[in-house]
PDB file of C-alpha atoms in Angstrom:
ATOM      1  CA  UNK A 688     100.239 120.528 105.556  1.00 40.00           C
ATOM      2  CA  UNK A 689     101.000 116.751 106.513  1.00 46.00           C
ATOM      3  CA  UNK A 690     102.079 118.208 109.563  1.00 47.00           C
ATOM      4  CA  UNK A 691      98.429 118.225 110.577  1.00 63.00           C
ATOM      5  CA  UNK A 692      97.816 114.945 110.613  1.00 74.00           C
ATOM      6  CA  UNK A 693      97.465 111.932 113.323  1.00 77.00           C
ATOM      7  CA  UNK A 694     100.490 109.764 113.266  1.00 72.00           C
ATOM      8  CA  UNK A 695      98.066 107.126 114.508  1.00 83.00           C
ATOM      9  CA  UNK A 696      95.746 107.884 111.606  1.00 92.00           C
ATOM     10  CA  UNK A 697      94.227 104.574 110.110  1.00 95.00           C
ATOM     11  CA  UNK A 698      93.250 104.315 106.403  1.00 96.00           C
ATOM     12  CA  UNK A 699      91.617 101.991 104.350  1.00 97.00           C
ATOM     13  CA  UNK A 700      90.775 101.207 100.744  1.00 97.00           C
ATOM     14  CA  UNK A 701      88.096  98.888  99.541  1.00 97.00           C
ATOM     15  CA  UNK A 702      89.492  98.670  95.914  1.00 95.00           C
ATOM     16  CA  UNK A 703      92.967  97.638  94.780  1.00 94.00           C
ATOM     17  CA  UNK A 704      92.874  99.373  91.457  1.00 92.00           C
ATOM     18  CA  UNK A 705      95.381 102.100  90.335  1.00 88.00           C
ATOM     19  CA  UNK A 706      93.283 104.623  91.665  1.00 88.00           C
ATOM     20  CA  UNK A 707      93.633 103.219  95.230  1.00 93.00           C
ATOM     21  CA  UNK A 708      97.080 102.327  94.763  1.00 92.00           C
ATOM     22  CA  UNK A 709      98.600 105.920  93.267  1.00 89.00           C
ATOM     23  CA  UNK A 710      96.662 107.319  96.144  1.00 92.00           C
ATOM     24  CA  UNK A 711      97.664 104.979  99.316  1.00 92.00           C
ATOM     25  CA  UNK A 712     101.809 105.464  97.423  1.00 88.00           C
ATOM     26  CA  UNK A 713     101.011 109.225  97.666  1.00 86.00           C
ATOM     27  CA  UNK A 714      99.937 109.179 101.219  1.00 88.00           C
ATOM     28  CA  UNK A 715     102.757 107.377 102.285  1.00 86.00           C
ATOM     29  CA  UNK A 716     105.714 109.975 102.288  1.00 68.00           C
ATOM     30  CA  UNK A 717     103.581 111.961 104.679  1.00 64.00           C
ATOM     31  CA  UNK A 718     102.665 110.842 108.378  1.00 71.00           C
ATOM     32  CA  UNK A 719     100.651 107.980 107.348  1.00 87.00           C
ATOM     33  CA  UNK A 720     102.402 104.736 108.446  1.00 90.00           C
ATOM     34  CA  UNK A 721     102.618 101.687 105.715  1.00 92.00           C
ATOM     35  CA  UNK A 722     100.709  99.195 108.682  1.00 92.00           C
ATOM     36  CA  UNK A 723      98.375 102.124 109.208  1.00 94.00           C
ATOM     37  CA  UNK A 724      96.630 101.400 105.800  1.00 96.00           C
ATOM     38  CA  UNK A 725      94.729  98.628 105.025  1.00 96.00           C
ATOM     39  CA  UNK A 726      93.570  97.405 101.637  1.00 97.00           C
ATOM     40  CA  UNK A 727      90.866  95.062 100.692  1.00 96.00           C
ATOM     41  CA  UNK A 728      89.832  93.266  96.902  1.00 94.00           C
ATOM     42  CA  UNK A 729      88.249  90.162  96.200  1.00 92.00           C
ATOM     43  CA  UNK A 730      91.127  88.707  94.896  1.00 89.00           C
ATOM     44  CA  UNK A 731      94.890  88.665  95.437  1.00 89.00           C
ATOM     45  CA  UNK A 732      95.036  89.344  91.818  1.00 87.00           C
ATOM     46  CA  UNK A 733      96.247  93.544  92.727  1.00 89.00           C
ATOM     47  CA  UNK A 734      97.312  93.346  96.450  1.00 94.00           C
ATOM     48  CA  UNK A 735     101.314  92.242  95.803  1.00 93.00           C
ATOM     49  CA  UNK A 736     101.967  95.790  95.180  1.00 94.00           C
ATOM     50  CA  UNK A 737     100.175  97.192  98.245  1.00 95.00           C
ATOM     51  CA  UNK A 738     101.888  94.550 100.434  1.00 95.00           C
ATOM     52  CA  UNK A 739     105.127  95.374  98.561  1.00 93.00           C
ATOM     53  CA  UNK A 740     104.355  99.328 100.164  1.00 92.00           C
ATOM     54  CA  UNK A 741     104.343  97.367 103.726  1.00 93.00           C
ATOM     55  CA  UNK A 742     100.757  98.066 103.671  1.00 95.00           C
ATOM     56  CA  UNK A 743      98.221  95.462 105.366  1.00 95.00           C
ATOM     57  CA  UNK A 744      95.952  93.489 102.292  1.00 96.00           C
ATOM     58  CA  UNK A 745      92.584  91.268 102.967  1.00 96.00           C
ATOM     59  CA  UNK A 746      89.857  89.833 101.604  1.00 95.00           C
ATOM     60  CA  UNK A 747      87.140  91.652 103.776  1.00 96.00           C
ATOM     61  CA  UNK A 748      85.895  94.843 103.226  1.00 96.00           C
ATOM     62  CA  UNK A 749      84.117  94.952 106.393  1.00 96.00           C
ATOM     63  CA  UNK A 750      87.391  94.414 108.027  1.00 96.00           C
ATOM     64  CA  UNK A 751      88.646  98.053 106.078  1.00 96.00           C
ATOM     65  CA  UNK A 752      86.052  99.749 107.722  1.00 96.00           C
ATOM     66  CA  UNK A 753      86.093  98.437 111.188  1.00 96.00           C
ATOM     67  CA  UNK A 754      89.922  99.074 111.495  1.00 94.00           C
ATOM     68  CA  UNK A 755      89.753 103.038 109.866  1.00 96.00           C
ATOM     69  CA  UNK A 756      88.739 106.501 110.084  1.00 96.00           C
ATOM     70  CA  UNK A 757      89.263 107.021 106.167  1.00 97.00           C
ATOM     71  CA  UNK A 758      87.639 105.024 103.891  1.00 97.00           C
ATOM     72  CA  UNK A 759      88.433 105.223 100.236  1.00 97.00           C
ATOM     73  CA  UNK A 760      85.520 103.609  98.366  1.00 97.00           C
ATOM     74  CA  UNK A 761      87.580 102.950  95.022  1.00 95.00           C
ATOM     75  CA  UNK A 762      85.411 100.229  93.107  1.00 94.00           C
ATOM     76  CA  UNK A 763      83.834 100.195  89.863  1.00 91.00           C
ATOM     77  CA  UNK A 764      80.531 102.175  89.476  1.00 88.00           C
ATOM     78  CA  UNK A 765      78.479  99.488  89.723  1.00 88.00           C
ATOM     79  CA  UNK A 766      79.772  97.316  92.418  1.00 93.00           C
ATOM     80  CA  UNK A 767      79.179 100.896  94.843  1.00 93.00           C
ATOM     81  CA  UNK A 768      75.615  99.769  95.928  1.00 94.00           C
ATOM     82  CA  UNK A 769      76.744  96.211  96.867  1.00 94.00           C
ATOM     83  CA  UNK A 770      79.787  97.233  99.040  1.00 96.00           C
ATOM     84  CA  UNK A 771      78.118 100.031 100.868  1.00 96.00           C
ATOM     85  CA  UNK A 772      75.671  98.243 101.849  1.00 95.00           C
ATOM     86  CA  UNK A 773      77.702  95.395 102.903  1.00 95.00           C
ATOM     87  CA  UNK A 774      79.719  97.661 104.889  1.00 95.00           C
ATOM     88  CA  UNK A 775      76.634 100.018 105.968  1.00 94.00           C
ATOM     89  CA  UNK A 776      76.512  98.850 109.414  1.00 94.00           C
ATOM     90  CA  UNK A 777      80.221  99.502 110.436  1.00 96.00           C
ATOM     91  CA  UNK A 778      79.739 102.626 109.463  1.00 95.00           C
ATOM     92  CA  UNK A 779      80.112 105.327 112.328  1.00 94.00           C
ATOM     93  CA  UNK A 780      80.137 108.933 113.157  1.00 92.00           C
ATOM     94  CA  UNK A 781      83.998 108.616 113.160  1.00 93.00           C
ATOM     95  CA  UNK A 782      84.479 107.914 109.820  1.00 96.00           C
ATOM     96  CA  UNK A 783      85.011 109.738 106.373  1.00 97.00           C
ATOM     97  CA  UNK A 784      83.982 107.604 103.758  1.00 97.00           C
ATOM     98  CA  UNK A 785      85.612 109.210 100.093  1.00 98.00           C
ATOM     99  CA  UNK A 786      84.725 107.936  96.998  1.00 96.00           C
ATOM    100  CA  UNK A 787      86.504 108.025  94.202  1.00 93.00           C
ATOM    101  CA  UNK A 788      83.940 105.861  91.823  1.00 90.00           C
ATOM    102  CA  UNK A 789      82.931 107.959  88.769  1.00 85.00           C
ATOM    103  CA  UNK A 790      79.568 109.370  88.511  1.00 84.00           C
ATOM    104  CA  UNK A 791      78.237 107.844  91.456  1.00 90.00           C
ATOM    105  CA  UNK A 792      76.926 111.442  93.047  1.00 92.00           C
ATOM    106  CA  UNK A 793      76.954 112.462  96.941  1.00 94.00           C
ATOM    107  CA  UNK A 794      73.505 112.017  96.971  1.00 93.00           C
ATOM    108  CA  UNK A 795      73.673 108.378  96.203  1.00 93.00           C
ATOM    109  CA  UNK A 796      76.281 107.667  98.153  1.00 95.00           C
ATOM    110  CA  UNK A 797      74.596 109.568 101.210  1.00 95.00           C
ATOM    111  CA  UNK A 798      71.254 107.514 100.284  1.00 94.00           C
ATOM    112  CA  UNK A 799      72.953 104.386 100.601  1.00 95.00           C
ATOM    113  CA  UNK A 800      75.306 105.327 104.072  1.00 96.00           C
ATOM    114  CA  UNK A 801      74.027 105.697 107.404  1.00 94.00           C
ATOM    115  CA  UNK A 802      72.389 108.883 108.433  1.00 92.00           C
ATOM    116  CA  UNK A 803      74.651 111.929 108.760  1.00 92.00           C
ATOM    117  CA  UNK A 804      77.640 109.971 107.562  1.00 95.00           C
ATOM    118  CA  UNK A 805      80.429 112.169 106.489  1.00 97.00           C
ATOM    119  CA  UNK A 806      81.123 111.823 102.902  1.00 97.00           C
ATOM    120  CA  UNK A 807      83.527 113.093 100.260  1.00 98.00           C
ATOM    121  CA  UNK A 808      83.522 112.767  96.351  1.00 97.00           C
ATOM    122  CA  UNK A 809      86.984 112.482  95.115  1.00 96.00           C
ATOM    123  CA  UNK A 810      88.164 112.611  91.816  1.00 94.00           C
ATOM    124  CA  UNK A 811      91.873 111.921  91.418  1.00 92.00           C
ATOM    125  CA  UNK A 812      94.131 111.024  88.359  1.00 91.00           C
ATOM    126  CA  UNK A 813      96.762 108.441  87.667  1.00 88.00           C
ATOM    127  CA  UNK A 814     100.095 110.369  88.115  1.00 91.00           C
ATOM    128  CA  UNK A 815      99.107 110.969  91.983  1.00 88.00           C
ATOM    129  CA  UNK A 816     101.468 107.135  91.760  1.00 83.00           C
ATOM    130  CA  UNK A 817     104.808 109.699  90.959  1.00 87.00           C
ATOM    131  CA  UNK A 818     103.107 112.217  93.520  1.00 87.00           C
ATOM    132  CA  UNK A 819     102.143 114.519  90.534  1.00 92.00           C
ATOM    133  CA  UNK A 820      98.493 113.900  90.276  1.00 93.00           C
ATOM    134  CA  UNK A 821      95.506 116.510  90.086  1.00 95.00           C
ATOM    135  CA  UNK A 822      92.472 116.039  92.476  1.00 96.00           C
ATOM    136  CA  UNK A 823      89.434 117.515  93.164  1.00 97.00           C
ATOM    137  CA  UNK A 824      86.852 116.988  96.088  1.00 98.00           C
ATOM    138  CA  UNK A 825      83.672 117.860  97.024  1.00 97.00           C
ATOM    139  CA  UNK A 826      82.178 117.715 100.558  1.00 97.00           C
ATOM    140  CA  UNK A 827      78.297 116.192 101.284  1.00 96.00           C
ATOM    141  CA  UNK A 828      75.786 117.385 103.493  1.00 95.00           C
ATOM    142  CA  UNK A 829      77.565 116.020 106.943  1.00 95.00           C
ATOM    143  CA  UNK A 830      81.037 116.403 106.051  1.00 96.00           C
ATOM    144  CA  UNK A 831      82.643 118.979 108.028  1.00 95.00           C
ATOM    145  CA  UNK A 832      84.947 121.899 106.720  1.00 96.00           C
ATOM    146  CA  UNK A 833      87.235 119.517 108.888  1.00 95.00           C
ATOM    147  CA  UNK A 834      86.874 116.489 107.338  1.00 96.00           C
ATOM    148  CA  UNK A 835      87.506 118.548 104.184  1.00 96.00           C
ATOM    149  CA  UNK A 836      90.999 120.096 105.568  1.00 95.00           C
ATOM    150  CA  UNK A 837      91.556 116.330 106.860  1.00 95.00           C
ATOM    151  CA  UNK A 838      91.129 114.912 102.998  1.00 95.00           C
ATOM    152  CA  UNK A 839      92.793 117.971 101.426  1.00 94.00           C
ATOM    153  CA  UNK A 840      96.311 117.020 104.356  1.00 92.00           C
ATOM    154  CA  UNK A 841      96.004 113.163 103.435  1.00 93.00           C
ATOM    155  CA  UNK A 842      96.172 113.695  99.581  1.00 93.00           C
ATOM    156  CA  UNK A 843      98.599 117.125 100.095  1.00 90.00           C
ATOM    157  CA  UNK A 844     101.485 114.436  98.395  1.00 88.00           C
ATOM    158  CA  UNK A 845      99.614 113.089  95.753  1.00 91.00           C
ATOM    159  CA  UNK A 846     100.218 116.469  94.054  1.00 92.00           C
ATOM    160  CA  UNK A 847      97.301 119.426  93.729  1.00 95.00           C
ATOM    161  CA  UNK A 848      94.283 118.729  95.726  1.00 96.00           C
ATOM    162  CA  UNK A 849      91.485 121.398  95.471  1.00 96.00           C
ATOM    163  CA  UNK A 850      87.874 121.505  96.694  1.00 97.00           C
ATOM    164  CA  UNK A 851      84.921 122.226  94.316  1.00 96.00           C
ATOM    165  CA  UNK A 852      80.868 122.222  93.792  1.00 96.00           C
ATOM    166  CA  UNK A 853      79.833 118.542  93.088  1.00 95.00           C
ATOM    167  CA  UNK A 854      79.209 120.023  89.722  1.00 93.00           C
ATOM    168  CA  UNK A 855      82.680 120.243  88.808  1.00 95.00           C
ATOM    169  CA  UNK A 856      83.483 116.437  89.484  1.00 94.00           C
ATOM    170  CA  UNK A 857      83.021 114.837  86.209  1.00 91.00           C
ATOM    171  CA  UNK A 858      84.482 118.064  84.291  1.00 94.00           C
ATOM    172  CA  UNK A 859      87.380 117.001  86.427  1.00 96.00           C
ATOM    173  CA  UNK A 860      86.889 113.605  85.392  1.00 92.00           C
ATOM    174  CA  UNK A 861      86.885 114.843  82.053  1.00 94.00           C
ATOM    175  CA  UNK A 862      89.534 117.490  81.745  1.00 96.00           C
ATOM    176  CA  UNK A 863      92.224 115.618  84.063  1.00 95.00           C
ATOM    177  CA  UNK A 864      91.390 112.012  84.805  1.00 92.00           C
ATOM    178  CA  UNK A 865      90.901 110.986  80.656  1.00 94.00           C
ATOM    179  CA  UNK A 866      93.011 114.335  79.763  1.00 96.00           C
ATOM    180  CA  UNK A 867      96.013 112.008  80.842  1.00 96.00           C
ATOM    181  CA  UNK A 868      95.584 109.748  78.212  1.00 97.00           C
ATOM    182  CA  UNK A 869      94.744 112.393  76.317  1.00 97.00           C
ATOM    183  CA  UNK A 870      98.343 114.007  76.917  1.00 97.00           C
ATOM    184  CA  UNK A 871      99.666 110.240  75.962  1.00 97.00           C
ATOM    185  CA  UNK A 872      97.850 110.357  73.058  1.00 98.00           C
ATOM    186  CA  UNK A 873      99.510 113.340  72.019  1.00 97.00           C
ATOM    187  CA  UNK A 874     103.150 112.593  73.413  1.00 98.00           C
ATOM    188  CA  UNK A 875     102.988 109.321  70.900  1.00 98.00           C
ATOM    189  CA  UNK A 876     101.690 111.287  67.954  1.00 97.00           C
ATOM    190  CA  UNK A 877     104.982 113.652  68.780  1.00 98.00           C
ATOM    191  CA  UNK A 878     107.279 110.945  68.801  1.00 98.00           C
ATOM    192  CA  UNK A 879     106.014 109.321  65.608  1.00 98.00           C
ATOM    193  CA  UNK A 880     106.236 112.774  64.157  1.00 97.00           C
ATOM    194  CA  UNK A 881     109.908 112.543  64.598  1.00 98.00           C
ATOM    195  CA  UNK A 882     110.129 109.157  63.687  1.00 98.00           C
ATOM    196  CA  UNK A 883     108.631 109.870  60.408  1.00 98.00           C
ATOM    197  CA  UNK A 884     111.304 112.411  59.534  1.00 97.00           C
ATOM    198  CA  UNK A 885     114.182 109.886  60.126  1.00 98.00           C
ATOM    199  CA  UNK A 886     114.786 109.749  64.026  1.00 98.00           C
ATOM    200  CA  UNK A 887     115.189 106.594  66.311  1.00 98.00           C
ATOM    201  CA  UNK A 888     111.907 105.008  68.066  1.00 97.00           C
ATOM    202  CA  UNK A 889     113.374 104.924  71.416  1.00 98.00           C
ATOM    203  CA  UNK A 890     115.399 108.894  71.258  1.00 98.00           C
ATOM    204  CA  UNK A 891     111.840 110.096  69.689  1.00 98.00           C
ATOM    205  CA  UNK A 892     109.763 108.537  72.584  1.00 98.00           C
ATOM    206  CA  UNK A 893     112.383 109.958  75.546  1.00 98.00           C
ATOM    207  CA  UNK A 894     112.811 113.381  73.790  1.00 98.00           C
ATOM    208  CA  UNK A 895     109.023 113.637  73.352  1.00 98.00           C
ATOM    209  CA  UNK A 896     108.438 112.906  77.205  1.00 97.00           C
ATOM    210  CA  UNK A 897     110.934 115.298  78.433  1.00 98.00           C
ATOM    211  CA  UNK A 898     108.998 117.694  76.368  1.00 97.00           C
ATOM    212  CA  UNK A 899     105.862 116.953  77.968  1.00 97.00           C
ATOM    213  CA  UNK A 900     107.208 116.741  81.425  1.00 96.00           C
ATOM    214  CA  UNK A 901     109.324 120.326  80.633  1.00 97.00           C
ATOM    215  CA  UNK A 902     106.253 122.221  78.901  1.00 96.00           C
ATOM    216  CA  UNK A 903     103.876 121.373  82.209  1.00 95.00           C
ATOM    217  CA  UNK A 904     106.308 122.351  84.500  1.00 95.00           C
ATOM    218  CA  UNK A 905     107.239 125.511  83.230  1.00 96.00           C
ATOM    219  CA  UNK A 906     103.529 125.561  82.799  1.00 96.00           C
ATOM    220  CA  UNK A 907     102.744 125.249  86.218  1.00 94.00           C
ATOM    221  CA  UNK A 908     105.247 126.803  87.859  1.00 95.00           C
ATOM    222  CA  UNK A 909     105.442 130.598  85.909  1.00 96.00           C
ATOM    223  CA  UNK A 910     101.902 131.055  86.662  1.00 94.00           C
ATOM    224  CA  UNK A 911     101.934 132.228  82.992  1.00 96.00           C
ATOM    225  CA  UNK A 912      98.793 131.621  80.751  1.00 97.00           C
ATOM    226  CA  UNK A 913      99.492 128.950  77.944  1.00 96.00           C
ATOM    227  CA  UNK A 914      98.831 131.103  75.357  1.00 96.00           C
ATOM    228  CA  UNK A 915     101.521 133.473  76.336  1.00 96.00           C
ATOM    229  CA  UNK A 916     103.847 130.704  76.705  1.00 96.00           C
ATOM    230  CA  UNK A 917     103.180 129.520  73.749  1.00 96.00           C
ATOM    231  CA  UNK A 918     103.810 133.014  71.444  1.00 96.00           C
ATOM    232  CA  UNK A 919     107.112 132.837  73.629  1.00 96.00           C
ATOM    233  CA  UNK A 920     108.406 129.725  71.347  1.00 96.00           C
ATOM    234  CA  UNK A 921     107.004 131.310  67.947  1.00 95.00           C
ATOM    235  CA  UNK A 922     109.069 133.957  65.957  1.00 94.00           C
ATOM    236  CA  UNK A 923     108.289 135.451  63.003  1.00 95.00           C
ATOM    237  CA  UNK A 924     108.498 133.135  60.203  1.00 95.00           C
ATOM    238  CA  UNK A 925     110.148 130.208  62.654  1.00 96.00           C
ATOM    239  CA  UNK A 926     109.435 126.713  62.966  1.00 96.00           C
ATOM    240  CA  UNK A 927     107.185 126.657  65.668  1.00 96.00           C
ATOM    241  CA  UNK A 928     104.726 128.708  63.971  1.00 96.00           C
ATOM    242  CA  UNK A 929     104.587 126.751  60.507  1.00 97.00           C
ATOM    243  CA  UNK A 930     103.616 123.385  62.707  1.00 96.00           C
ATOM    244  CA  UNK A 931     101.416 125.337  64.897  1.00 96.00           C
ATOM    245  CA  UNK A 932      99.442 126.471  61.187  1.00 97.00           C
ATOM    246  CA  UNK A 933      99.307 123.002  60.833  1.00 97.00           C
ATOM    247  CA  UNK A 934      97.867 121.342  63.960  1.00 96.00           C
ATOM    248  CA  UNK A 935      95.255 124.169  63.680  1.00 96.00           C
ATOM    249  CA  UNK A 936      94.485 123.013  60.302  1.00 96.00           C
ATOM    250  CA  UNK A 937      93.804 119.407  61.241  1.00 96.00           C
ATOM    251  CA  UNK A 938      91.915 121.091  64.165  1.00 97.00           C
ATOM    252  CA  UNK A 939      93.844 120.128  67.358  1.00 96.00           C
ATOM    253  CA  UNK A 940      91.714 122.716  69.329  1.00 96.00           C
ATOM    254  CA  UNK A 941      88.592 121.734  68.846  1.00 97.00           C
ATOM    255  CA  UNK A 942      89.543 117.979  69.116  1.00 97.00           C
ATOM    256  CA  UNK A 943      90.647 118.361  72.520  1.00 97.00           C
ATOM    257  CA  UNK A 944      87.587 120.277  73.530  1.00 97.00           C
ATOM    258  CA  UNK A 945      85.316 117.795  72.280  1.00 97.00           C
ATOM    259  CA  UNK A 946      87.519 115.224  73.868  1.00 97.00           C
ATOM    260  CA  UNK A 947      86.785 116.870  77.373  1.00 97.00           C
ATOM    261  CA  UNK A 948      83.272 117.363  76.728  1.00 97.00           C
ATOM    262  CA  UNK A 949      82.646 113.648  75.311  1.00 96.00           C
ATOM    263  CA  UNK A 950      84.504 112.454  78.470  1.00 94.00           C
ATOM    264  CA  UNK A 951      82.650 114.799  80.367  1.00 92.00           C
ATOM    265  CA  UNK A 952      79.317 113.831  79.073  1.00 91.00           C
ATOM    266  CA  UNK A 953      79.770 109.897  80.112  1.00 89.00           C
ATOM    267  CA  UNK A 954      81.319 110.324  83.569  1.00 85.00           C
ATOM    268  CA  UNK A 955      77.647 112.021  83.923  1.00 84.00           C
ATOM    269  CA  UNK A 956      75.786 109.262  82.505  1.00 83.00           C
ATOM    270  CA  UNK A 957      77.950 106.240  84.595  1.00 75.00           C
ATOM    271  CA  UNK A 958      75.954 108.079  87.607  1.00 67.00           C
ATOM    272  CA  UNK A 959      73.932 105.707  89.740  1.00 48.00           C
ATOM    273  CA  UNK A 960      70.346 107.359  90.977  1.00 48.00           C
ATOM    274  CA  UNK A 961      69.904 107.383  94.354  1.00 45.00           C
ATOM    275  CA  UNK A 962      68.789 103.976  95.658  1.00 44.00           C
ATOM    276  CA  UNK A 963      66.887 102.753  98.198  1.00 42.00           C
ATOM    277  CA  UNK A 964      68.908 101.894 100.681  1.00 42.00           C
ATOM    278  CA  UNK A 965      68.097 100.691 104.449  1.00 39.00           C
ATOM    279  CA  UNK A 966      70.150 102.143 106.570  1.00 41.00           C
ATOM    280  CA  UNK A 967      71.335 100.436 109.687  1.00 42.00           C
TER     281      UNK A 967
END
């Protein structure tokens, strides 16, 4: 899909965070030169890395803009109102401007942009750094089924992209961006599992990884349904299903789905209304 792209494509990121960097390592394998990208944070505090990628670092944001066609908005919440509007007025009909701030909804970001800027709402996770990541975007009013092929050829190395309602975002946000840690969470409790029955720390932790890392593969890739997968491992009387009895009694199922929906719930409220913005 890279194929598509511009080799003289320039991107920028106002943000240094490990959102922006996973994404601007993904993008690199593809077309997108290192000194195509630049990156821009208040501080020199995260840019080693990015220079360390051969990509450009600065202190401006308005600099980011002015020199790119992408824009990846990747700041906190709360700091979105103050750099758009610093950057408003660079802001053309050639750009994309993504965001990838939680909660902060199209129509905010569209109140606070120029009119008819082209805008994207992108949710990514932090595995897009090892090119494994799961994203999903939604489009705004003025952003074109282009710029939306354009986003989903950028981001085509930072693992699954796929385009959604706005709606969707913050169950994404919810389901894959804290379901991570939630998969962490759950690799540890593994490993201390087998630690508690008499194995090494360290032989517990690396088993338990390659069992995460084998179980989503195979996931992914037989198209199966987990469920079926899962009465694949089980026979009659077997191991797997006396520890399965048990996670179900200490109600692993319903954990996890309150864990989505409580995630879920404040990626909603961290939205920003829309705010009155002059546009220039």
């Amino acid at each position: 899909m890279d194929r598509d792209l511009d080799p003289q494509l320039k991107v920028g990121f106002i943000g240094a965070g490990n959102m922006a960097f996973g994404i601007a390592k993904g993008i690199l394998p593809g077309k997108v030169l290192p000194e195509n990208v630049t990156v821009s944070a208040p501080s020199s505090r995260n840019l080693e890395r990015f220079q360390e990628l051969g990509i450009a670092v600065t202190h401006s944001n308005e600099e980011v803009v002015c020199g790119s066609q992408v824009v990846f908005v990747a700041v906190k919440p709360h700091l979105v109102p103050s750099v758009l509007s610093e950057v408003c007025r660079h802001v053309t009909d050639g750009h994309v401007i993504v965001s990838v701030a939680a909660g902060v909804t199209l129509a905010t970001l569209e109140e606070l942009l120029p009119e008819n800027s082209a805008v994207i709402r992108l949710m990514p996770n932090l595995p897009c750094v090892v090119q494994e990541g799961a994203l999903l975007f939604a489009r705004g009013t003025h952003a074109t089924p282009e710029a939306g092929a354009l986003i989903r050829s950028l981001l085509h190395h930072c693992g699954l992209v796929e385009e959604g309602p706005e709606a969707w975002i913050d169950i994404h946000t919810g389901l894959s961006g804290s379901g991570v840690a939630f998969v962490y969470l759950f690799a540890e409790a593994l490993a201390e599992g087998a630690v508690k029955m008499g194995m090494p720390g360290v032989l517990a932790q690396s088993i338990s990884s390659q069992t995460v890392l084998g179980a989503g593969r195979l996931l992914r890739d037989s198209g199966k349904h987990p469920a079926q997968l899962r009465s694949e491992v089980c026979t009659p009387g077997g191991t797997t299903i006396h520890g399965l009895h048990a996670l179900e009694q200490g109600g692993l199922r319903a954990a996890v789905m309150s864990a989505v929906e409580s995630a879920t719930v404040r990626a909603r409220e961290l939205g920003l209304r829309p705010a009155a913005a002059t546009r220039k």
